[in-house]
């Protein structure tokens, strides 16, 4: 007989107008890392909130260590040894690590909080699992990765032996992700069981023992990871075949569309971030900019799109200078821009999704005539785009805020691609999205290339750069240090180039 | 689950009801009959053509100051300065209205434009400082209120008159008062300004909801970053929004100068026409139609309350507490919105 610590059987949870979980089974074995896999909005967080006592299920039963239980609130979950690290951390910024961890369960000595004892316990726990947390640091002074470890410590401190991690890697750098993987391994070696929510298949293949898949609120099944493969997991998740290596024909580059000469750009703090950069992008090719965040990529793109002034140098679009033009002029001269931060720049979240589809063109015919908007034409246009790009929204009048991340991004892409620009700039176009949406977006970028457009792709994901680009420009310290093609390089070499080693050196290793 | 539209209507209605209930409790606590009190309030606002005329008269400037605050709010700005804009608008209206000699169809529009321009200028300064220097508009508009108050007093005493406390009356060719309205409302001070205020509400609605300029203003209000990304001139829109808001409040001042009073006295304190405009806009959900309705409600409260001491024996101090309570609940409609949202979530 199997030794399950957590059993959730036939769970159903409804929200007004939507069934978030229907008939889902999840059985977690003692000491395993169990992945919960599903697209954005599949119902993963909901299921875990049910286990953690934040929501009450309409149907189904929960067993903990074989006992049937009724988890009415998080305190009950706590007593049962269940701890959860939420997608959004719940820490007090101005408190120290220790204060945050003991909050609500302060150890007392003569009715005074015994901080010293708590600190010792925290250090002991931290050492045991390799967390390396400084108990005296203030939360606001430590990195996001560290904050996450504090959240993990908090649950351990309360004696949890089942740990739920809700998309823990979404906020981490690749380095931090590796460290988290090691921490998880040391946790299970001490007998703790982990439920890991994610939609990244690589992570599942690396650390998980078994994986339960849910799709659109329905339980699809549980597989043993070592008997499975990323392709199988992906198709279970999205319900159809998914290809990882994006199919594409060789590029047919034509004239130079974007030409950047000796460009210099400063950041907000007046530090020179782009230092005399040169770059050409031709019609019919995708140039991927690879680089570690903070090497001037953001400033480069803001300079091209007119959002940030250039100090010196020249930016030419179809041989015409667009240096230091206003964003409006840049847009009108034929550039579309899928911005890196879709909430800050890409959408007016409180506008209906329909009105967001004309964010740059609202003043032009046919959407406006003599300064008066034609809502009929605006919404006809929006309807067309939404259908064509399969943006899932209740209707066109829904505020953009209410859409899921993937659908917001699809809406932005629809809007930007539809303007048929000469140059399409895509900055981190798939950040935070699941494989289905990523595949769709990559296809669109390649389609645009095949229509003869120049595409400039900025990404911090090497897979994406390798898969989609025809040519890779490696950016380091404000300059393009190397131009390579995906065929003549590999992730290893790219990683080294991005860290500043020269091609010769990188090639040797 | 309620729909969003219903929700937006429900919030102000509940606010007003809560205010009335709280007022009733206060009256009961002090031994007065709240039903009699509210009947007196109702009669004081609608009981005769005179009272009704006064209610409309009181609502007229509220519509304009409410629109002013609402307009700025829709573009993400908090115009605390409607009060000062009322002062300069009033001053300009009376000045032009009393000193120029021209036929009505030239004189009256010119006077109104002058008042609007004066208010617009008073809004332009905080707008410019916000757009170019990033100074918060709340601080500047509050300071501009004091400048307006003392500047108007100075102008009345030393420029418009020779040390007098009131200006000359505006000439008939610039006056909004009307014999006919006077007669049908038994000599209330109701004037034609209500038509101007209602017309302004229609213009504001059209501008905000139907034009490209309104699209930009709303977009900048919600998300200046995305607006800049989309090619809109955020600074220009901030200035424009404050200028239009100022012009609306300036017209509110003209209502007092050309209609209610026909002149401008020196003031020892603020008129509150502009400050009440903040509550009017909030209650009206920062939309044009809502603002008009809210302005009428405020007119009813202000004018109807005058009848409560005589008709129901409620002392006027208590009446002020009751109306303040109603305004308090109205202003805390955000709180009510929040509570309703919790109910909405917990349903099912
Ligand atoms: N509190 C809630 N009220 C209403 N709907 C919700 C609530 N929480 C989640 N949902 C809906 O339930 C579905 C599943 O959401 P969620 O569990 O957050 O998905 P995931 O974590 O897999 O991305 C989504 O359609 C979401 O919009
Ligand atoms: Mg989630």
Short mmCIF file of N, CA, C and O in Angstrom, two decimals, chain A residues 31-116:
data_model
loop_
_atom_site.label_atom_id
_atom_site.label_comp_id
_atom_site.label_asym_id
_atom_site.label_seq_id
_atom_site.Cartn_x
_atom_site.Cartn_y
_atom_site.Cartn_z
N UNK A 31 7.75 12.32 1.17
CA UNK A 31 9.13 12.55 0.75
C UNK A 31 9.35 12.73 -0.74
O UNK A 31 10.47 12.65 -1.23
N UNK A 32 8.32 13.01 -1.49
CA UNK A 32 8.55 13.24 -2.93
C UNK A 32 8.34 14.71 -3.29
O UNK A 32 7.74 15.48 -2.52
N UNK A 33 8.88 15.09 -4.45
CA UNK A 33 8.52 16.39 -5.01
C UNK A 33 7.48 16.12 -6.07
O UNK A 33 7.75 15.43 -7.06
N UNK A 34 6.29 16.63 -5.82
CA UNK A 34 5.17 16.35 -6.71
C UNK A 34 4.83 17.61 -7.49
O UNK A 34 4.50 18.64 -6.89
N UNK A 35 4.91 17.53 -8.79
CA UNK A 35 4.63 18.72 -9.59
C UNK A 35 3.14 18.85 -9.85
O UNK A 35 2.45 17.85 -10.05
N UNK A 36 2.65 20.08 -9.82
CA UNK A 36 1.28 20.35 -10.24
C UNK A 36 1.41 21.23 -11.48
O UNK A 36 1.85 22.37 -11.41
N UNK A 37 1.06 20.65 -12.62
CA UNK A 37 1.33 21.29 -13.90
C UNK A 37 0.03 21.72 -14.57
O UNK A 37 -0.96 20.98 -14.57
N UNK A 38 0.02 22.91 -15.14
CA UNK A 38 -1.15 23.37 -15.88
C UNK A 38 -0.90 24.75 -16.43
O UNK A 38 -0.07 25.49 -15.92
N UNK A 39 -1.65 25.11 -17.49
CA UNK A 39 -1.49 26.43 -18.09
C UNK A 39 -1.97 27.51 -17.11
O UNK A 39 -2.62 27.19 -16.11
N UNK A 40 -1.67 28.78 -17.43
CA UNK A 40 -2.20 29.86 -16.61
C UNK A 40 -3.71 29.76 -16.55
O UNK A 40 -4.36 29.60 -17.57
N UNK A 41 -4.26 29.83 -15.35
CA UNK A 41 -5.70 29.80 -15.21
C UNK A 41 -6.29 28.40 -15.17
O UNK A 41 -7.50 28.23 -15.17
N UNK A 42 -5.43 27.37 -15.14
CA UNK A 42 -5.94 25.99 -15.13
C UNK A 42 -6.60 25.64 -13.81
O UNK A 42 -7.45 24.75 -13.75
N UNK A 43 -6.22 26.34 -12.74
CA UNK A 43 -6.83 26.06 -11.44
C UNK A 43 -5.86 25.51 -10.41
O UNK A 43 -6.28 24.96 -9.40
N UNK A 44 -4.58 25.69 -10.66
CA UNK A 44 -3.55 25.15 -9.75
C UNK A 44 -3.59 25.87 -8.40
O UNK A 44 -3.65 25.22 -7.35
N UNK A 45 -3.53 27.20 -8.45
CA UNK A 45 -3.53 27.95 -7.19
C UNK A 45 -4.81 27.69 -6.41
O UNK A 45 -4.78 27.55 -5.19
N UNK A 46 -5.92 27.59 -7.13
CA UNK A 46 -7.19 27.34 -6.46
C UNK A 46 -7.14 26.02 -5.70
O UNK A 46 -7.53 25.95 -4.53
N UNK A 47 -6.65 24.99 -6.35
CA UNK A 47 -6.58 23.67 -5.71
C UNK A 47 -5.73 23.74 -4.44
O UNK A 47 -6.08 23.18 -3.41
N UNK A 48 -4.62 24.44 -4.53
CA UNK A 48 -3.74 24.51 -3.38
C UNK A 48 -4.33 25.38 -2.27
O UNK A 48 -4.11 25.13 -1.10
N UNK A 49 -5.09 26.40 -2.67
CA UNK A 49 -5.76 27.21 -1.66
C UNK A 49 -6.84 26.40 -0.94
O UNK A 49 -7.13 26.66 0.22
N UNK A 50 -7.40 25.44 -1.63
CA UNK A 50 -8.35 24.53 -0.98
C UNK A 50 -7.60 23.69 0.05
O UNK A 50 -8.03 23.55 1.20
N UNK A 51 -6.44 23.18 -0.34
CA UNK A 51 -5.66 22.35 0.59
C UNK A 51 -5.19 23.16 1.80
O UNK A 51 -5.09 22.65 2.91
N UNK A 52 -4.93 24.42 1.56
CA UNK A 52 -4.40 25.28 2.61
C UNK A 52 -5.52 25.90 3.46
O UNK A 52 -5.27 26.67 4.37
N UNK A 53 -6.76 25.61 3.10
CA UNK A 53 -7.87 26.07 3.92
C UNK A 53 -8.37 27.47 3.60
O UNK A 53 -9.19 28.02 4.33
N UNK A 54 -7.88 28.05 2.51
CA UNK A 54 -8.35 29.39 2.16
C UNK A 54 -9.71 29.33 1.46
O UNK A 54 -10.49 30.26 1.54
N UNK A 55 -9.93 28.26 0.71
CA UNK A 55 -11.24 28.05 0.07
C UNK A 55 -11.82 26.74 0.55
O UNK A 55 -11.08 25.81 0.86
N UNK A 56 -13.16 26.71 0.61
CA UNK A 56 -13.84 25.46 0.93
C UNK A 56 -14.33 24.82 -0.36
O UNK A 56 -15.00 25.47 -1.15
N UNK A 57 -14.01 23.54 -0.58
CA UNK A 57 -14.47 22.90 -1.82
C UNK A 57 -15.96 22.59 -1.75
O UNK A 57 -16.51 22.40 -0.66
N UNK A 58 -16.62 22.56 -2.94
CA UNK A 58 -18.04 22.22 -2.97
C UNK A 58 -18.21 20.71 -2.81
O UNK A 58 -19.19 20.24 -2.25
N UNK A 59 -17.24 19.97 -3.37
CA UNK A 59 -17.31 18.51 -3.29
C UNK A 59 -15.92 17.97 -3.06
O UNK A 59 -14.92 18.66 -3.30
N UNK A 60 -15.85 16.71 -2.68
CA UNK A 60 -14.57 16.03 -2.57
C UNK A 60 -14.12 15.86 -1.15
O UNK A 60 -14.72 16.39 -0.22
N UNK A 61 -13.05 15.08 -1.00
CA UNK A 61 -12.56 14.86 0.35
C UNK A 61 -11.05 14.98 0.40
O UNK A 61 -10.34 14.77 -0.59
N UNK A 62 -10.55 15.36 1.56
CA UNK A 62 -9.12 15.53 1.75
C UNK A 62 -8.68 14.59 2.87
O UNK A 62 -9.31 14.54 3.94
N UNK A 63 -7.60 13.86 2.62
CA UNK A 63 -7.02 13.03 3.67
C UNK A 63 -5.59 13.45 3.89
O UNK A 63 -4.84 13.66 2.93
N UNK A 64 -5.21 13.59 5.13
CA UNK A 64 -3.82 13.88 5.47
C UNK A 64 -3.30 12.70 6.27
O UNK A 64 -3.88 12.36 7.31
N UNK A 65 -2.25 12.10 5.78
CA UNK A 65 -1.66 10.89 6.41
C UNK A 65 -2.73 9.86 6.70
O UNK A 65 -2.78 9.27 7.79
N UNK A 66 -3.63 9.68 5.75
CA UNK A 66 -4.64 8.65 5.88
C UNK A 66 -5.90 9.07 6.63
O UNK A 66 -6.94 8.44 6.51
N UNK A 67 -5.83 10.18 7.37
CA UNK A 67 -6.99 10.63 8.14
C UNK A 67 -7.84 11.57 7.31
O UNK A 67 -7.31 12.52 6.72
N UNK A 68 -9.13 11.37 7.32
CA UNK A 68 -10.00 12.30 6.64
C UNK A 68 -10.08 13.60 7.46
O UNK A 68 -10.29 13.56 8.67
N UNK A 69 -9.86 14.76 6.80
CA UNK A 69 -9.85 16.01 7.55
C UNK A 69 -10.76 17.04 6.91
O UNK A 69 -11.13 16.92 5.74
N UNK A 70 -11.06 18.05 7.69
CA UNK A 70 -11.87 19.17 7.20
C UNK A 70 -11.07 20.44 7.46
O UNK A 70 -10.97 20.91 8.59
N UNK A 71 -10.45 20.97 6.41
CA UNK A 71 -9.54 22.10 6.60
C UNK A 71 -10.33 23.39 6.45
O UNK A 71 -10.55 23.90 5.36
N UNK A 72 -10.77 23.94 7.58
CA UNK A 72 -11.67 25.09 7.51
C UNK A 72 -10.93 26.40 7.38
O UNK A 72 -11.48 27.38 6.90
N UNK A 73 -9.68 26.46 7.84
CA UNK A 73 -8.92 27.69 7.65
C UNK A 73 -7.43 27.38 7.73
O UNK A 73 -7.03 26.28 8.11
N UNK A 74 -6.58 28.33 7.38
CA UNK A 74 -5.13 28.06 7.31
C UNK A 74 -4.53 27.60 8.65
O UNK A 74 -3.52 26.88 8.63
N UNK A 75 -5.14 27.97 9.77
CA UNK A 75 -4.60 27.49 11.04
C UNK A 75 -4.72 25.98 11.15
O UNK A 75 -3.84 25.31 11.68
N UNK A 76 -5.85 25.46 10.65
CA UNK A 76 -6.04 24.01 10.65
C UNK A 76 -4.97 23.37 9.78
O UNK A 76 -4.33 22.38 10.16
N UNK A 77 -4.74 23.96 8.61
CA UNK A 77 -3.72 23.43 7.70
C UNK A 77 -2.37 23.43 8.40
O UNK A 77 -1.61 22.46 8.32
N UNK A 78 -2.09 24.50 9.08
CA UNK A 78 -0.85 24.63 9.82
C UNK A 78 -0.67 23.50 10.82
O UNK A 78 0.37 22.85 10.89
N UNK A 79 -1.72 23.26 11.59
CA UNK A 79 -1.65 22.20 12.60
C UNK A 79 -1.46 20.83 11.98
O UNK A 79 -0.89 19.93 12.60
N UNK A 80 -1.94 20.69 10.74
CA UNK A 80 -1.78 19.41 10.06
C UNK A 80 -0.41 19.30 9.39
O UNK A 80 -0.11 18.31 8.73
N UNK A 81 0.40 20.34 9.52
CA UNK A 81 1.75 20.29 8.95
C UNK A 81 1.83 20.74 7.51
O UNK A 81 2.78 20.43 6.79
N UNK A 82 0.83 21.49 7.05
CA UNK A 82 0.85 21.97 5.67
C UNK A 82 1.28 23.44 5.66
O UNK A 82 0.71 24.26 6.37
N UNK A 83 2.29 23.76 4.88
CA UNK A 83 2.75 25.14 4.76
C UNK A 83 2.71 25.56 3.30
O UNK A 83 2.92 24.74 2.42
N UNK A 84 2.41 26.83 3.05
CA UNK A 84 2.30 27.28 1.65
C UNK A 84 3.10 28.55 1.44
O UNK A 84 3.03 29.49 2.23
N UNK A 85 3.85 28.57 0.34
CA UNK A 85 4.52 29.80 -0.07
C UNK A 85 3.76 30.31 -1.28
O UNK A 85 3.74 29.68 -2.34
N UNK A 86 3.11 31.45 -1.11
CA UNK A 86 2.22 31.96 -2.16
C UNK A 86 3.00 32.59 -3.29
O UNK A 86 4.16 32.92 -3.16
N UNK A 87 2.27 32.77 -4.43
CA UNK A 87 2.87 33.43 -5.58
C UNK A 87 3.35 34.83 -5.20
O UNK A 87 4.38 35.29 -5.63
N UNK A 88 2.55 35.51 -4.38
CA UNK A 88 2.94 36.83 -3.91
C UNK A 88 3.29 36.69 -2.44
O UNK A 88 2.49 36.18 -1.67
N UNK A 89 4.47 37.13 -2.07
CA UNK A 89 4.94 36.90 -0.71
C UNK A 89 4.13 37.72 0.28
O UNK A 89 3.59 38.76 -0.04
N UNK A 90 4.09 37.21 1.50
CA UNK A 90 3.33 37.91 2.53
C UNK A 90 4.28 38.23 3.67
O UNK A 90 4.23 37.62 4.73
N UNK A 91 5.17 39.17 3.42
CA UNK A 91 6.17 39.53 4.42
C UNK A 91 6.04 41.01 4.76
O UNK A 91 5.61 41.80 3.93
N UNK A 92 6.43 41.36 5.97
CA UNK A 92 6.42 42.77 6.37
C UNK A 92 7.79 43.35 6.03
O UNK A 92 8.81 42.93 6.59
N UNK A 93 7.77 44.30 5.12
CA UNK A 93 8.99 44.87 4.56
C UNK A 93 9.99 45.41 5.56
O UNK A 93 11.19 45.28 5.40
N UNK A 94 9.46 46.06 6.62
CA UNK A 94 10.34 46.78 7.52
C UNK A 94 10.77 45.91 8.70
O UNK A 94 11.53 46.35 9.55
N UNK A 95 10.26 44.67 8.76
CA UNK A 95 10.66 43.75 9.82
C UNK A 95 11.90 42.97 9.40
O UNK A 95 12.18 42.83 8.21
N UNK A 96 12.60 42.42 10.40
CA UNK A 96 13.73 41.55 10.07
C UNK A 96 13.20 40.18 9.69
O UNK A 96 12.02 39.87 9.85
N UNK A 97 14.12 39.37 9.19
CA UNK A 97 13.79 38.00 8.82
C UNK A 97 13.19 37.27 10.02
O UNK A 97 12.12 36.66 9.94
N UNK A 98 13.86 37.39 11.17
CA UNK A 98 13.39 36.69 12.37
C UNK A 98 11.99 37.17 12.76
O UNK A 98 11.09 36.36 13.00
N UNK A 99 11.81 38.47 12.81
CA UNK A 99 10.50 39.00 13.19
C UNK A 99 9.40 38.47 12.28
O UNK A 99 8.32 38.12 12.74
N UNK A 100 9.71 38.39 10.97
CA UNK A 100 8.71 37.88 10.04
C UNK A 100 8.40 36.41 10.29
O UNK A 100 7.25 35.99 10.18
N UNK A 101 9.44 35.66 10.59
CA UNK A 101 9.24 34.22 10.74
C UNK A 101 8.44 33.90 11.99
O UNK A 101 7.56 33.04 11.98
N UNK A 102 8.70 34.63 13.08
CA UNK A 102 8.01 34.29 14.32
C UNK A 102 6.67 34.99 14.47
O UNK A 102 5.92 34.71 15.39
N UNK A 103 6.37 35.87 13.55
CA UNK A 103 5.12 36.64 13.64
C UNK A 103 3.92 35.72 13.88
O UNK A 103 3.64 34.83 13.10
N UNK A 104 3.25 35.94 15.01
CA UNK A 104 2.07 35.13 15.31
C UNK A 104 2.37 33.90 16.16
O UNK A 104 1.49 33.37 16.81
N UNK A 105 3.62 33.45 16.17
CA UNK A 105 3.97 32.28 17.00
C UNK A 105 5.21 32.60 17.83
O UNK A 105 6.10 31.77 17.98
N UNK A 106 5.30 33.85 18.32
CA UNK A 106 6.49 34.28 19.02
C UNK A 106 6.80 33.40 20.22
O UNK A 106 5.93 33.17 21.06
N UNK A 107 8.05 32.92 20.34
CA UNK A 107 8.43 32.18 21.55
C UNK A 107 8.57 33.18 22.70
O UNK A 107 9.12 34.26 22.54
N UNK A 108 8.05 32.82 23.87
CA UNK A 108 8.06 33.76 24.99
C UNK A 108 8.95 33.24 26.11
O UNK A 108 9.06 32.05 26.35
N UNK A 109 9.66 34.17 26.76
CA UNK A 109 10.36 33.81 27.99
C UNK A 109 9.93 34.85 29.01
O UNK A 109 10.15 36.04 28.83
N UNK A 110 9.29 34.46 30.07
CA UNK A 110 8.74 35.39 31.05
C UNK A 110 7.87 36.45 30.36
O UNK A 110 8.02 37.63 30.60
N UNK A 111 7.06 35.99 29.49
CA UNK A 111 6.15 36.83 28.68
C UNK A 111 6.85 37.92 27.88
O UNK A 111 6.25 38.91 27.49
N UNK A 112 8.13 37.76 27.64
CA UNK A 112 8.83 38.65 26.72
C UNK A 112 9.24 37.81 25.52
O UNK A 112 9.61 36.65 25.67
N UNK A 113 9.14 38.41 24.32
CA UNK A 113 9.49 37.64 23.12
C UNK A 113 10.98 37.28 23.17
O UNK A 113 11.84 38.14 23.36
N UNK A 114 11.25 36.00 23.02
CA UNK A 114 12.63 35.53 23.12
C UNK A 114 13.26 35.50 21.73
O UNK A 114 13.31 34.47 21.06
N UNK A 115 13.74 36.66 21.30
CA UNK A 115 14.26 36.79 19.94
C UNK A 115 15.51 35.94 19.76
O UNK A 115 15.75 35.34 18.72
N UNK A 116 16.31 35.88 20.82
CA UNK A 116 17.58 35.17 20.72
C UNK A 116 17.35 33.68 20.42
O UNK A 116 17.96 33.12 19.51
#
